[in-house]
JSON list of C-alpha atoms in Angstrom, two decimals:
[
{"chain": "H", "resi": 79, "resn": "UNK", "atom": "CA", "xyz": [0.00, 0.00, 0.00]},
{"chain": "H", "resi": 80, "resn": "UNK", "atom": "CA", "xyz": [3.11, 2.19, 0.67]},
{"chain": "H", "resi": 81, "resn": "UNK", "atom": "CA", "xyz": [3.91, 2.08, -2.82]},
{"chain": "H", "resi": 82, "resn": "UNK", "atom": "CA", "xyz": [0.59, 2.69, -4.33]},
{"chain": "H", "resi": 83, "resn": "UNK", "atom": "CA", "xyz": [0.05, 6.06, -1.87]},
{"chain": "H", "resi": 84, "resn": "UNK", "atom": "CA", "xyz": [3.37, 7.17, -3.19]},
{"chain": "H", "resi": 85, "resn": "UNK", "atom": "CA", "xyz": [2.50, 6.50, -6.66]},
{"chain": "H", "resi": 86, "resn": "UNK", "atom": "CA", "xyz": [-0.96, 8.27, -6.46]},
{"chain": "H", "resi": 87, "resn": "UNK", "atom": "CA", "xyz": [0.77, 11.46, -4.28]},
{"chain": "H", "resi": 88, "resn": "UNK", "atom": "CA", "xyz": [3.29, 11.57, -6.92]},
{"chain": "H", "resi": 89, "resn": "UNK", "atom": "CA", "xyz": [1.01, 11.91, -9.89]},
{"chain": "H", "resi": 90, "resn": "UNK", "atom": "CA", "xyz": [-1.18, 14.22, -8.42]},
{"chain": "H", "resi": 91, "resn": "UNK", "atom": "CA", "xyz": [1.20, 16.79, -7.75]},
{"chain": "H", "resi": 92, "resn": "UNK", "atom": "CA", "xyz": [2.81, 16.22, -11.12]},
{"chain": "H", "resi": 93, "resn": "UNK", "atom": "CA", "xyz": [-0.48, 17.23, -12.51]},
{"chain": "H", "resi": 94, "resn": "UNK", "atom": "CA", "xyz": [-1.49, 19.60, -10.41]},
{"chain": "H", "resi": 95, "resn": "UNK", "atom": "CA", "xyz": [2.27, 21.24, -10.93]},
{"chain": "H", "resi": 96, "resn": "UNK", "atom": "CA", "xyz": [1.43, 21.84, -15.28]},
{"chain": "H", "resi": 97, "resn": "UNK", "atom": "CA", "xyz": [-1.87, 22.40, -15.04]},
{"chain": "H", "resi": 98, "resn": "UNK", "atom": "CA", "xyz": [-2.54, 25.95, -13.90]},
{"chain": "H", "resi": 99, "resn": "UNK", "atom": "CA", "xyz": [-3.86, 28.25, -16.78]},
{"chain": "H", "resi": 100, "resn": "UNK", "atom": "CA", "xyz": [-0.56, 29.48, -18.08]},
{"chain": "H", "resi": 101, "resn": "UNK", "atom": "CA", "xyz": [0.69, 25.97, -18.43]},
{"chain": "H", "resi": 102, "resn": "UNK", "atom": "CA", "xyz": [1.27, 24.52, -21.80]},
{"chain": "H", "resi": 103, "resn": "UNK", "atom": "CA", "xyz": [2.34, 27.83, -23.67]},
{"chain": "H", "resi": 104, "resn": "UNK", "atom": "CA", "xyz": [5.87, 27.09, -24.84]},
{"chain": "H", "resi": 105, "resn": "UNK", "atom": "CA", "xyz": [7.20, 23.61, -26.59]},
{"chain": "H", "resi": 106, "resn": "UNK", "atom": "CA", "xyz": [8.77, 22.97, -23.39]},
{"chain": "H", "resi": 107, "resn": "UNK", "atom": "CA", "xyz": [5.72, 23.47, -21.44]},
{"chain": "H", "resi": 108, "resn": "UNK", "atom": "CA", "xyz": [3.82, 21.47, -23.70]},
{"chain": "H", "resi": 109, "resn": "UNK", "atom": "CA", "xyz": [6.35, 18.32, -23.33]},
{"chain": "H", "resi": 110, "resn": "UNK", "atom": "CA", "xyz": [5.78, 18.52, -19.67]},
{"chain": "H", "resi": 111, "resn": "UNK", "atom": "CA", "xyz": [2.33, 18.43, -20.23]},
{"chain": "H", "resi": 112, "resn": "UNK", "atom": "CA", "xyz": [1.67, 15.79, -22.51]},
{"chain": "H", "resi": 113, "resn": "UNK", "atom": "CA", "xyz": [4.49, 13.92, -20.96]},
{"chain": "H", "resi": 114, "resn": "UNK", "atom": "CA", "xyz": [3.26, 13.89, -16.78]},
{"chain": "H", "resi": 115, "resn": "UNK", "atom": "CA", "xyz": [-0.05, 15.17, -17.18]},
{"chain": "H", "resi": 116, "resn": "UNK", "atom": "CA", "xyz": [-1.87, 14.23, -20.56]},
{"chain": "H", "resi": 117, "resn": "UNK", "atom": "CA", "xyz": [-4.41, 11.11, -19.39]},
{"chain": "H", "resi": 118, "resn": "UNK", "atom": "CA", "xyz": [-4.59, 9.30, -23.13]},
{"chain": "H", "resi": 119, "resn": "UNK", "atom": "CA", "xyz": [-2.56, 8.92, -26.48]},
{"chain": "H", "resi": 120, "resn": "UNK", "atom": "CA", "xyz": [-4.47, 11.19, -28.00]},
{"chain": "H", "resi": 121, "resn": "UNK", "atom": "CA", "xyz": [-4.43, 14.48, -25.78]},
{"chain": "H", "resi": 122, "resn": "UNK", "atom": "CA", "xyz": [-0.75, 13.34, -25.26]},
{"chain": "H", "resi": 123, "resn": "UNK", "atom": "CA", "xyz": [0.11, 13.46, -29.01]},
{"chain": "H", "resi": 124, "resn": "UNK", "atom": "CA", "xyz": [-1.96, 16.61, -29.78]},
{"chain": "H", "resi": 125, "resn": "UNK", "atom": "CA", "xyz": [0.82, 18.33, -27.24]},
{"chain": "H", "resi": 126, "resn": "UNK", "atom": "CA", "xyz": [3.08, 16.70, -28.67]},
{"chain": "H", "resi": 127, "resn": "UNK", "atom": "CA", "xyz": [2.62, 17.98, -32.30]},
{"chain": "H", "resi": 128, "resn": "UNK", "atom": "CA", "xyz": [1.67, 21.48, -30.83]},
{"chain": "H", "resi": 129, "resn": "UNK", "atom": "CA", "xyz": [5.58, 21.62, -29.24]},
{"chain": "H", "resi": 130, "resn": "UNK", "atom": "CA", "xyz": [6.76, 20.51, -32.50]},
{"chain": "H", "resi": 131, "resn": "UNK", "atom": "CA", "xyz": [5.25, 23.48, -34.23]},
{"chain": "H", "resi": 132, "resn": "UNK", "atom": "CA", "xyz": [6.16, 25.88, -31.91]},
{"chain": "H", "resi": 133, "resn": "UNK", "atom": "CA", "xyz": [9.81, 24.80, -31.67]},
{"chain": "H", "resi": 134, "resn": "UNK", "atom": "CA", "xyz": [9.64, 24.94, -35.82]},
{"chain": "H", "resi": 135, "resn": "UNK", "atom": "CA", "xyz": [8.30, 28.19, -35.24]},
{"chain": "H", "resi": 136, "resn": "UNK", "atom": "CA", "xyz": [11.44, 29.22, -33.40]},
{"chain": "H", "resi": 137, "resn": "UNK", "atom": "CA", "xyz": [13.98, 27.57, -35.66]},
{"chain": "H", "resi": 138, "resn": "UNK", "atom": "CA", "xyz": [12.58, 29.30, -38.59]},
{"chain": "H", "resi": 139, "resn": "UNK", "atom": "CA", "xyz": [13.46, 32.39, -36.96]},
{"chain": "H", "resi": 140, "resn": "UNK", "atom": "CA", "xyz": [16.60, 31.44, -35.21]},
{"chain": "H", "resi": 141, "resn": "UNK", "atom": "CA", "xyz": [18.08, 28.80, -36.62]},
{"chain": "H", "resi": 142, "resn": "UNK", "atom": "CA", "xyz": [20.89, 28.02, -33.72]},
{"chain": "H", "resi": 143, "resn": "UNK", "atom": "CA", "xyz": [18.35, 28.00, -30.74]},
{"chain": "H", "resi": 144, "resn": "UNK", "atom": "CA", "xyz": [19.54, 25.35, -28.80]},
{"chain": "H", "resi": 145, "resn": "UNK", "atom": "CA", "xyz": [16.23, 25.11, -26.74]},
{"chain": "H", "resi": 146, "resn": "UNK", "atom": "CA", "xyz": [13.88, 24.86, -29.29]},
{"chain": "H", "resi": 147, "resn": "UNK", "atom": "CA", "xyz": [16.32, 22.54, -31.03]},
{"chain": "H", "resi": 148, "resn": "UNK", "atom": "CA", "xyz": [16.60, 20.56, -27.79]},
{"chain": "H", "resi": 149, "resn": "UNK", "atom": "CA", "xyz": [12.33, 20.59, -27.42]},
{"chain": "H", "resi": 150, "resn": "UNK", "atom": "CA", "xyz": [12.10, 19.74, -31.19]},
{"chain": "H", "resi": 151, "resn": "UNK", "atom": "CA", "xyz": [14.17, 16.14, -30.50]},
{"chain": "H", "resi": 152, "resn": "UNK", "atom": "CA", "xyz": [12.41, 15.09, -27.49]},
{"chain": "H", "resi": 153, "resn": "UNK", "atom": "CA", "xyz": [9.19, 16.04, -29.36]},
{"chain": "H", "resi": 154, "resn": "UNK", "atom": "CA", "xyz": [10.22, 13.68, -32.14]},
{"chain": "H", "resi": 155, "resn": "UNK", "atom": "CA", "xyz": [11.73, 11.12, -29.42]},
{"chain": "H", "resi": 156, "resn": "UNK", "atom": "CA", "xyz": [8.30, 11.41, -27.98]},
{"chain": "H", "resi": 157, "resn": "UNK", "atom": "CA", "xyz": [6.53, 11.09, -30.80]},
{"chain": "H", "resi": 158, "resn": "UNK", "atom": "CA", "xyz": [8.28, 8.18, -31.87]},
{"chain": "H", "resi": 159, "resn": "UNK", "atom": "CA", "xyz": [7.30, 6.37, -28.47]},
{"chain": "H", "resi": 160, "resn": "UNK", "atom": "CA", "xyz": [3.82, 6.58, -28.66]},
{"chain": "H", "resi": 161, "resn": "UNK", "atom": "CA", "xyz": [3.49, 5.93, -32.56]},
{"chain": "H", "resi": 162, "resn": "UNK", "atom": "CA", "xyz": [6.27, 3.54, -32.66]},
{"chain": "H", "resi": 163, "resn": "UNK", "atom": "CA", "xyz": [8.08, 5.23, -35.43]},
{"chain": "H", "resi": 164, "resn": "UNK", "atom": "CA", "xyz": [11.94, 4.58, -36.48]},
{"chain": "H", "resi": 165, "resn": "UNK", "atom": "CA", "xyz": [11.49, 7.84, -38.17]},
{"chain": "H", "resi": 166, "resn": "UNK", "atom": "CA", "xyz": [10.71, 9.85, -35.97]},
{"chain": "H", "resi": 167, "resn": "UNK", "atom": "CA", "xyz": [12.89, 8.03, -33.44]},
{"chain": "H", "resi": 168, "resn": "UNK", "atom": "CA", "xyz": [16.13, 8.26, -36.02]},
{"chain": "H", "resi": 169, "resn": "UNK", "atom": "CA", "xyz": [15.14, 12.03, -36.30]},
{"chain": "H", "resi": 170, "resn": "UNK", "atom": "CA", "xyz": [15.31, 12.45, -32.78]},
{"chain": "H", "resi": 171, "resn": "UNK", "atom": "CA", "xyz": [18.83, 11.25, -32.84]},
{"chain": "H", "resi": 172, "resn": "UNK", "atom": "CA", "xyz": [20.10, 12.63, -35.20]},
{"chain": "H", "resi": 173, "resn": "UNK", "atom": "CA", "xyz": [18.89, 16.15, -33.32]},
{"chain": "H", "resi": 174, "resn": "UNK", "atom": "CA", "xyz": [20.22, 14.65, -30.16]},
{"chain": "H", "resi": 175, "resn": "UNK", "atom": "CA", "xyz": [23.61, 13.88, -31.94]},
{"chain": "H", "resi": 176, "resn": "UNK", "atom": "CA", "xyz": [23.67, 16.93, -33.28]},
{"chain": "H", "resi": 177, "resn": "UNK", "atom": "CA", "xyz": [23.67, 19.13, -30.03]},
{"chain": "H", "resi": 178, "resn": "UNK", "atom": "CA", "xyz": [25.78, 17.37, -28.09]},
{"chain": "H", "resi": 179, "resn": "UNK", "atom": "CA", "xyz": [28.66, 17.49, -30.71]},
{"chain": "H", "resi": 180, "resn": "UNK", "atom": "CA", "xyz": [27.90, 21.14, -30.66]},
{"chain": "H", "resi": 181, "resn": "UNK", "atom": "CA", "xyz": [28.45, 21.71, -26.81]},
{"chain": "H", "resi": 182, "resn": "UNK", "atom": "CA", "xyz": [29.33, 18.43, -24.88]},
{"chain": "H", "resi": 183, "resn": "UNK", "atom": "CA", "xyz": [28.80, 20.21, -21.95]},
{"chain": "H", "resi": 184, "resn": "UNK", "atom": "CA", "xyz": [24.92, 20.16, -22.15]},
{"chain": "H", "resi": 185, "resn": "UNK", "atom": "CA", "xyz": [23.66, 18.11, -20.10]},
{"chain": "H", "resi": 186, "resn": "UNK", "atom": "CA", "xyz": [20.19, 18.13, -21.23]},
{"chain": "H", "resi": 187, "resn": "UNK", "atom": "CA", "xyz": [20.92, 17.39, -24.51]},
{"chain": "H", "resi": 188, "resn": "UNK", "atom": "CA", "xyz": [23.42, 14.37, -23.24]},
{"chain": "H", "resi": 189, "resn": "UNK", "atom": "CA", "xyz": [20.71, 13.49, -21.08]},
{"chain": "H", "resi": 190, "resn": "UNK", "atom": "CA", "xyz": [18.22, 13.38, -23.73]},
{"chain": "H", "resi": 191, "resn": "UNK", "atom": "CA", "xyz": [20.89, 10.85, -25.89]},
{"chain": "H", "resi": 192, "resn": "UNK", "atom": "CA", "xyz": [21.19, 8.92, -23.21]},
{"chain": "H", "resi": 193, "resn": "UNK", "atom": "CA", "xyz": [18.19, 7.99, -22.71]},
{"chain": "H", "resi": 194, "resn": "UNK", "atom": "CA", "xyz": [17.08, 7.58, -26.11]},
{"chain": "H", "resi": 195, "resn": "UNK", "atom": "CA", "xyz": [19.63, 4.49, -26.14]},
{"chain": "H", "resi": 196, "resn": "UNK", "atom": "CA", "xyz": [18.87, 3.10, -22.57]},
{"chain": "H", "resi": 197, "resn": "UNK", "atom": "CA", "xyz": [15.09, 3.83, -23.06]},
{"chain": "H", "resi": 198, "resn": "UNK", "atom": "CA", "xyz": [14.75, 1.59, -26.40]},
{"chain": "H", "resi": 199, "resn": "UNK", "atom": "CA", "xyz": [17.44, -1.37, -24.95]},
{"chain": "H", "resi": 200, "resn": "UNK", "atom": "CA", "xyz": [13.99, -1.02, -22.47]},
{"chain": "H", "resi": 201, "resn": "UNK", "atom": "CA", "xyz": [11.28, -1.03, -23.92]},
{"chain": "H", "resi": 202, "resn": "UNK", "atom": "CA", "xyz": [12.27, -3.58, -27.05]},
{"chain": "H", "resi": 203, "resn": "UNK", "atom": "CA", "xyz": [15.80, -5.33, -25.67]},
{"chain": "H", "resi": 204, "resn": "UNK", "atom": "CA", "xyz": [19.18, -4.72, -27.01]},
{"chain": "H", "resi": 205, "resn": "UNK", "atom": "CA", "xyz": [18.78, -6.78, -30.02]},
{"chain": "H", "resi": 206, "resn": "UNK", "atom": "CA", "xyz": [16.08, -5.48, -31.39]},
{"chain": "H", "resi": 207, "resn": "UNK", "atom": "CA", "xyz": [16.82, -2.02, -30.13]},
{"chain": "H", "resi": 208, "resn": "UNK", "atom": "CA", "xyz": [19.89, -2.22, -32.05]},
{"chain": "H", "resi": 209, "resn": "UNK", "atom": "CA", "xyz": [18.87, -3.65, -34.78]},
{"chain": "H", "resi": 210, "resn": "UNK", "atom": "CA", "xyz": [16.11, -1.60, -36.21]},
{"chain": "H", "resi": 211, "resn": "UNK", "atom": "CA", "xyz": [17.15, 1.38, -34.27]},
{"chain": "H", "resi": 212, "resn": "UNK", "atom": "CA", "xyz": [20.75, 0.81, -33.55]},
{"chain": "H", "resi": 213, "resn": "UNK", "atom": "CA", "xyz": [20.15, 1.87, -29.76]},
{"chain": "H", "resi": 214, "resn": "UNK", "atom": "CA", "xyz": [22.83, 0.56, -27.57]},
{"chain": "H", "resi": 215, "resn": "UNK", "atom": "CA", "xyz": [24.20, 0.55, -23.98]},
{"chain": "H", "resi": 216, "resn": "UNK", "atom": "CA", "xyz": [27.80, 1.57, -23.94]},
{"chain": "H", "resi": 217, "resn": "UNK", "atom": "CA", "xyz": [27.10, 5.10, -25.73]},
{"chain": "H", "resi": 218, "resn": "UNK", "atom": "CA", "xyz": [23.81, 5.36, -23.57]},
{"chain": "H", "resi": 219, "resn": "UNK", "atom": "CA", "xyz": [25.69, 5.11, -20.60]},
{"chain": "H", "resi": 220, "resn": "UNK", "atom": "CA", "xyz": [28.56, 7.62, -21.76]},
{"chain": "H", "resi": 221, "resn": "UNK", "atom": "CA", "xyz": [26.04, 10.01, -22.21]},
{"chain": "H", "resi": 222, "resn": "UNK", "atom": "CA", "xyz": [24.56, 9.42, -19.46]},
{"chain": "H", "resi": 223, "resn": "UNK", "atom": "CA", "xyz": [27.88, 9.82, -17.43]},
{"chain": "H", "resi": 224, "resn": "UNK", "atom": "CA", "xyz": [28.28, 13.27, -19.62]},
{"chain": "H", "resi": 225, "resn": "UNK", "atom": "CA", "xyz": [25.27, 14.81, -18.43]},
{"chain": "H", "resi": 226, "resn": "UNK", "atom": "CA", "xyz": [25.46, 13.86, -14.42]},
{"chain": "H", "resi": 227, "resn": "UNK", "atom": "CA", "xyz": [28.82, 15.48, -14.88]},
{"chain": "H", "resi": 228, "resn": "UNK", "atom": "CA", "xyz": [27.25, 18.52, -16.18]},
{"chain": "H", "resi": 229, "resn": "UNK", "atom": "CA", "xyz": [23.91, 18.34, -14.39]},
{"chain": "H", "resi": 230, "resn": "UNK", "atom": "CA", "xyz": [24.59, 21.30, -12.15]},
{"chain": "H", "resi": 231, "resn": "UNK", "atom": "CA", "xyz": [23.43, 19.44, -9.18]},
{"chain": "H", "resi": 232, "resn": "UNK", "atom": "CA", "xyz": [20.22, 19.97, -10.70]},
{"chain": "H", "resi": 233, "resn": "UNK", "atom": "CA", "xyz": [17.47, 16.92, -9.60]},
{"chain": "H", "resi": 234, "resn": "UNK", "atom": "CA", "xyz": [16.52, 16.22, -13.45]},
{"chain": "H", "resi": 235, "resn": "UNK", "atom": "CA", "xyz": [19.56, 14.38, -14.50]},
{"chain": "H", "resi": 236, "resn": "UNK", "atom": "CA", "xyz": [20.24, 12.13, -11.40]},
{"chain": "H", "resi": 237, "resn": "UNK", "atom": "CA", "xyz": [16.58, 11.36, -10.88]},
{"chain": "H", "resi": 238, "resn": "UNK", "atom": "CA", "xyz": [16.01, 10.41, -15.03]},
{"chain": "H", "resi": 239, "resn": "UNK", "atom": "CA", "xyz": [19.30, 8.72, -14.55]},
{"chain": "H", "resi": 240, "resn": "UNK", "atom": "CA", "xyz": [18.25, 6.39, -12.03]},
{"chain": "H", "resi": 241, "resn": "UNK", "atom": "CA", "xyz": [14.72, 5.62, -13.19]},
{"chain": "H", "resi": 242, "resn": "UNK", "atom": "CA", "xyz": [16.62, 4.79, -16.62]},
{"chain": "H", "resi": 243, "resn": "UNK", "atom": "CA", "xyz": [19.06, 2.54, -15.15]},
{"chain": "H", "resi": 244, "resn": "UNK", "atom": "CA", "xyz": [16.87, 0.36, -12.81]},
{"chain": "H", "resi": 245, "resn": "UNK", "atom": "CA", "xyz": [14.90, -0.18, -15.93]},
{"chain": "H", "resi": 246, "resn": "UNK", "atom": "CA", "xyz": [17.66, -1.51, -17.56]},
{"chain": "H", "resi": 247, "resn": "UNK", "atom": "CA", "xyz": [18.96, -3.69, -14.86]},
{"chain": "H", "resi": 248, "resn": "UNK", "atom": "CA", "xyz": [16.84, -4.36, -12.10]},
{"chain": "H", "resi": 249, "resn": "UNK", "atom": "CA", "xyz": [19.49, -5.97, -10.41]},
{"chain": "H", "resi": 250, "resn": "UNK", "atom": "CA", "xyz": [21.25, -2.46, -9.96]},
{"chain": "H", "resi": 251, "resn": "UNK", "atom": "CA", "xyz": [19.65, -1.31, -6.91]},
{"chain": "H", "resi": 252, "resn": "UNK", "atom": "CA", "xyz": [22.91, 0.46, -5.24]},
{"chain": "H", "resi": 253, "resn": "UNK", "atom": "CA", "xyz": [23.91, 2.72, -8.20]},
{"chain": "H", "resi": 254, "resn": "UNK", "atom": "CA", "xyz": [19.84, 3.40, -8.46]},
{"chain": "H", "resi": 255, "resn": "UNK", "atom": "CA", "xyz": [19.74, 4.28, -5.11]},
{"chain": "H", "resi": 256, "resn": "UNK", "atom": "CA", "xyz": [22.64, 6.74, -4.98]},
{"chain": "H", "resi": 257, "resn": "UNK", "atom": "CA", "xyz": [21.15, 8.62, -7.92]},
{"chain": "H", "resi": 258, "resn": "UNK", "atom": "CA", "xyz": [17.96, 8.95, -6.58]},
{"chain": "H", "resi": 259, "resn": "UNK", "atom": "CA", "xyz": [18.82, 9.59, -3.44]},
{"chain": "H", "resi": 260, "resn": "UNK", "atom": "CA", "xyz": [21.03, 12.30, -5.14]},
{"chain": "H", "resi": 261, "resn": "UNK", "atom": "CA", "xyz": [17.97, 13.83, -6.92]},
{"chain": "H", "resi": 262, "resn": "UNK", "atom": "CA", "xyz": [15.65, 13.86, -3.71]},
{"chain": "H", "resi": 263, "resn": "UNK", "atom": "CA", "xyz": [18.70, 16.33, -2.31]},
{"chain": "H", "resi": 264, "resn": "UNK", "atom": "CA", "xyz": [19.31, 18.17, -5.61]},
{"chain": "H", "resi": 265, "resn": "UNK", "atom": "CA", "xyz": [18.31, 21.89, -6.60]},
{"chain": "H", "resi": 266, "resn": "UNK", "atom": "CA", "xyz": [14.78, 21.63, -8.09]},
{"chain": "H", "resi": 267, "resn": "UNK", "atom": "CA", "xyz": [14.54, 25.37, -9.99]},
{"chain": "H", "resi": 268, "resn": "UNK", "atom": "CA", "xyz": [12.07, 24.40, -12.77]},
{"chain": "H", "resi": 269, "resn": "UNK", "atom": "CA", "xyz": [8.77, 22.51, -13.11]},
{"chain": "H", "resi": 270, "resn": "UNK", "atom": "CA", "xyz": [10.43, 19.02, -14.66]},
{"chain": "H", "resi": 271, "resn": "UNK", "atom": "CA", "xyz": [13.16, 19.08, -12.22]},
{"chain": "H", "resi": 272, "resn": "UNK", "atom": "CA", "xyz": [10.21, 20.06, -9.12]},
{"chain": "H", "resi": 273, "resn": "UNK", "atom": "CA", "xyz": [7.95, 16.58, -11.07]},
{"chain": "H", "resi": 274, "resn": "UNK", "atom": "CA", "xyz": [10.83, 14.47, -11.09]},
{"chain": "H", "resi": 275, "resn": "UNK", "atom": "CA", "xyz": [12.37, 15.24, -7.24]},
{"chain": "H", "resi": 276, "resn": "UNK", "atom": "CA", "xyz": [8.75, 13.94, -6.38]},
{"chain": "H", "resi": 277, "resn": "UNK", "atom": "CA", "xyz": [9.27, 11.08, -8.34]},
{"chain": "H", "resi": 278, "resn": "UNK", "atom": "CA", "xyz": [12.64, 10.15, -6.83]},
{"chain": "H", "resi": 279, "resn": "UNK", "atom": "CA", "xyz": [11.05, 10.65, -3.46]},
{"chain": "H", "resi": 280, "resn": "UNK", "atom": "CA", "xyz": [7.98, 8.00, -4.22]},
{"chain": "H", "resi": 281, "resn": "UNK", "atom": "CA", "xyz": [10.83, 6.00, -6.39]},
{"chain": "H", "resi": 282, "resn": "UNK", "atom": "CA", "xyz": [12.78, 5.57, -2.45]},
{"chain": "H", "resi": 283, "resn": "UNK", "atom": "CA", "xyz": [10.31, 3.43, -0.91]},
{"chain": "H", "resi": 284, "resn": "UNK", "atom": "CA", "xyz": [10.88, 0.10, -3.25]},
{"chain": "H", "resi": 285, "resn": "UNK", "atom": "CA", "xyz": [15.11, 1.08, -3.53]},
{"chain": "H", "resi": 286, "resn": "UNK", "atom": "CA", "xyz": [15.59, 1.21, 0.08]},
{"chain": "H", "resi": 287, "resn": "UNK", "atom": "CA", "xyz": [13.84, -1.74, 0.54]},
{"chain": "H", "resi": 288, "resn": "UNK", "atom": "CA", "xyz": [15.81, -3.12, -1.84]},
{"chain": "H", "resi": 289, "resn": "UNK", "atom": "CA", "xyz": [13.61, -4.66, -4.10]},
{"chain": "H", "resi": 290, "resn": "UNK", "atom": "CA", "xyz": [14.68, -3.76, -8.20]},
{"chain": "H", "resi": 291, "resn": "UNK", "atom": "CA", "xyz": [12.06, -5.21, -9.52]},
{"chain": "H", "resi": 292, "resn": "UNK", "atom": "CA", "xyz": [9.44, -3.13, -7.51]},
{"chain": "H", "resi": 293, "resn": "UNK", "atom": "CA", "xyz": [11.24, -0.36, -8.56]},
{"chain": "H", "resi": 294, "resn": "UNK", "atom": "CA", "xyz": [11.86, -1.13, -11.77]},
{"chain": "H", "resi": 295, "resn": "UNK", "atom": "CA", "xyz": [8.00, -0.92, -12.63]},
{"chain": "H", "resi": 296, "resn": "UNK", "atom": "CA", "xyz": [7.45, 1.99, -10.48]},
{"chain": "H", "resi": 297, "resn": "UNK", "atom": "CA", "xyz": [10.14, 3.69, -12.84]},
{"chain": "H", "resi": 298, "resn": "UNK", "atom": "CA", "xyz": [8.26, 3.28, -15.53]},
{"chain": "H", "resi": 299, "resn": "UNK", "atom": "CA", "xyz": [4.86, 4.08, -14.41]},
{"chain": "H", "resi": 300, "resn": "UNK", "atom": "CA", "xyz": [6.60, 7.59, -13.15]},
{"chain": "H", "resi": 301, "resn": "UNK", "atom": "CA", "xyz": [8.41, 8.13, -16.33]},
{"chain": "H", "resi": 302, "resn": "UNK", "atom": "CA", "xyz": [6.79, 10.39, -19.40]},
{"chain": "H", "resi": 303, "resn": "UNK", "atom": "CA", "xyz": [3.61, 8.94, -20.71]},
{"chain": "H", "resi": 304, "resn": "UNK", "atom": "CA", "xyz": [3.78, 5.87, -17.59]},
{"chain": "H", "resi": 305, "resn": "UNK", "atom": "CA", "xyz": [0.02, 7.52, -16.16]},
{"chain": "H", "resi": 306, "resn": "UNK", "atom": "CA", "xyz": [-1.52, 6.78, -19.99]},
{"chain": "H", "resi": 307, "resn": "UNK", "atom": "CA", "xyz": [-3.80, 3.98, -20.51]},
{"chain": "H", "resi": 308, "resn": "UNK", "atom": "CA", "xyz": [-2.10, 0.57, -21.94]}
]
């Protein structure tokens, strides 16, 4: 029962966090939104497409803006998740890719490669993951090394970090466990870093206890898109 009052406390204030009136306004806003908040595929793809065109929006008018760029890729990554597209999901790569050579020292954008590797080794295993996507673990996890670096002891990157990883090996409950603890301590100046210090918090209960399977699936139920409907 522990677990399930975390989950629902969690969620709640995720929701309740994006969903005042001047929510939803810029592409980033909208990810946050369709990502922690949006209750089915549909609602959750209409944000999606809405950030796409507003981070098009910006590009058309500055070309080198790295946070619309940024927005644009998760977007895609996003996109790709819930419509199970290799197109979308190779665009959102590529975009990925393409910031991170730019300025290594981003740790959003390293944050947002690394998980696009961990996240499909996931949700389809390495083979396939590398195979049709060519996903894989050992430049997921450099990445993901790259942006705790950088992080700015901001509670984001540990918190993302150790919901990834505990996914990925269940058995990992230590490492898990430091990052998360890590995040529940961390600097939480914006919404998603505010959403996912909760989720680190309610992510505790199962780690401590040291059960990695328990925590595995709570990971996933309090990463993006975990509240929508199977």
């Amino acid at each position: 029962m522990r677990n399930g009052r975390a989950i629902s406390v969690a969620l709640l204030a995720a929701a309740a966090a994006i969903s005042s009136p001047a929510a939803a306004e810029t592409p980033r806003e909208l990810l946050v939104s369709a990502a922690f908040a949006a209750r089915d595929k549909a609602s959750a793809l209409a944000r999606i497409e809405a950030a796409i065109k507003g981070a098009q929006a910006i590009i058309a008018r500055d070309a080198g803006n790295r946070e619309a760029l940024l927005q644009r890729s998760i977007a895609l990554g996003y996109r790709a998740k819930l419509n199970r597209s290799p197109a979308d999901a190779k665009a959102a790569r590529r975009g990925f890719e393409a910031l991170v050579a730019s300025n290594p020292g981003d740790a959003e954008a390293q944050l947002g490669l690394a998980g696009w590797h961990l996240l499909a080794i996931v949700e389809m295993g390495p083979l396939l993951a590398r195979t049709m996507l060519g996903a894989r673990q050992a430049p997921g996890r450099q990445a993901l090394d790259r942006a705790l670096a950088a992080g700015g002891g901001r509670a984001l990157i540990p918190a993302y970090a150790g919901m990834s990883l505990i996914q990925l090996e269940p058995g990992g409950v230590a490492e898990a466990r430091r990052l998360v603890e890590a995040a529940a301590k961390a600097r939480a100046p914006t919404p998603i870093d505010q959403i996912m210090q909760r989720h680190a918090a309610a992510l505790l209960v199962p780690l401590r206890a040291g059960d990695g399977k328990a925590a595995a699936a709570l990971a996933e139920k309090l990463m993006p898109f975990g509240r929508l409907a199977k």
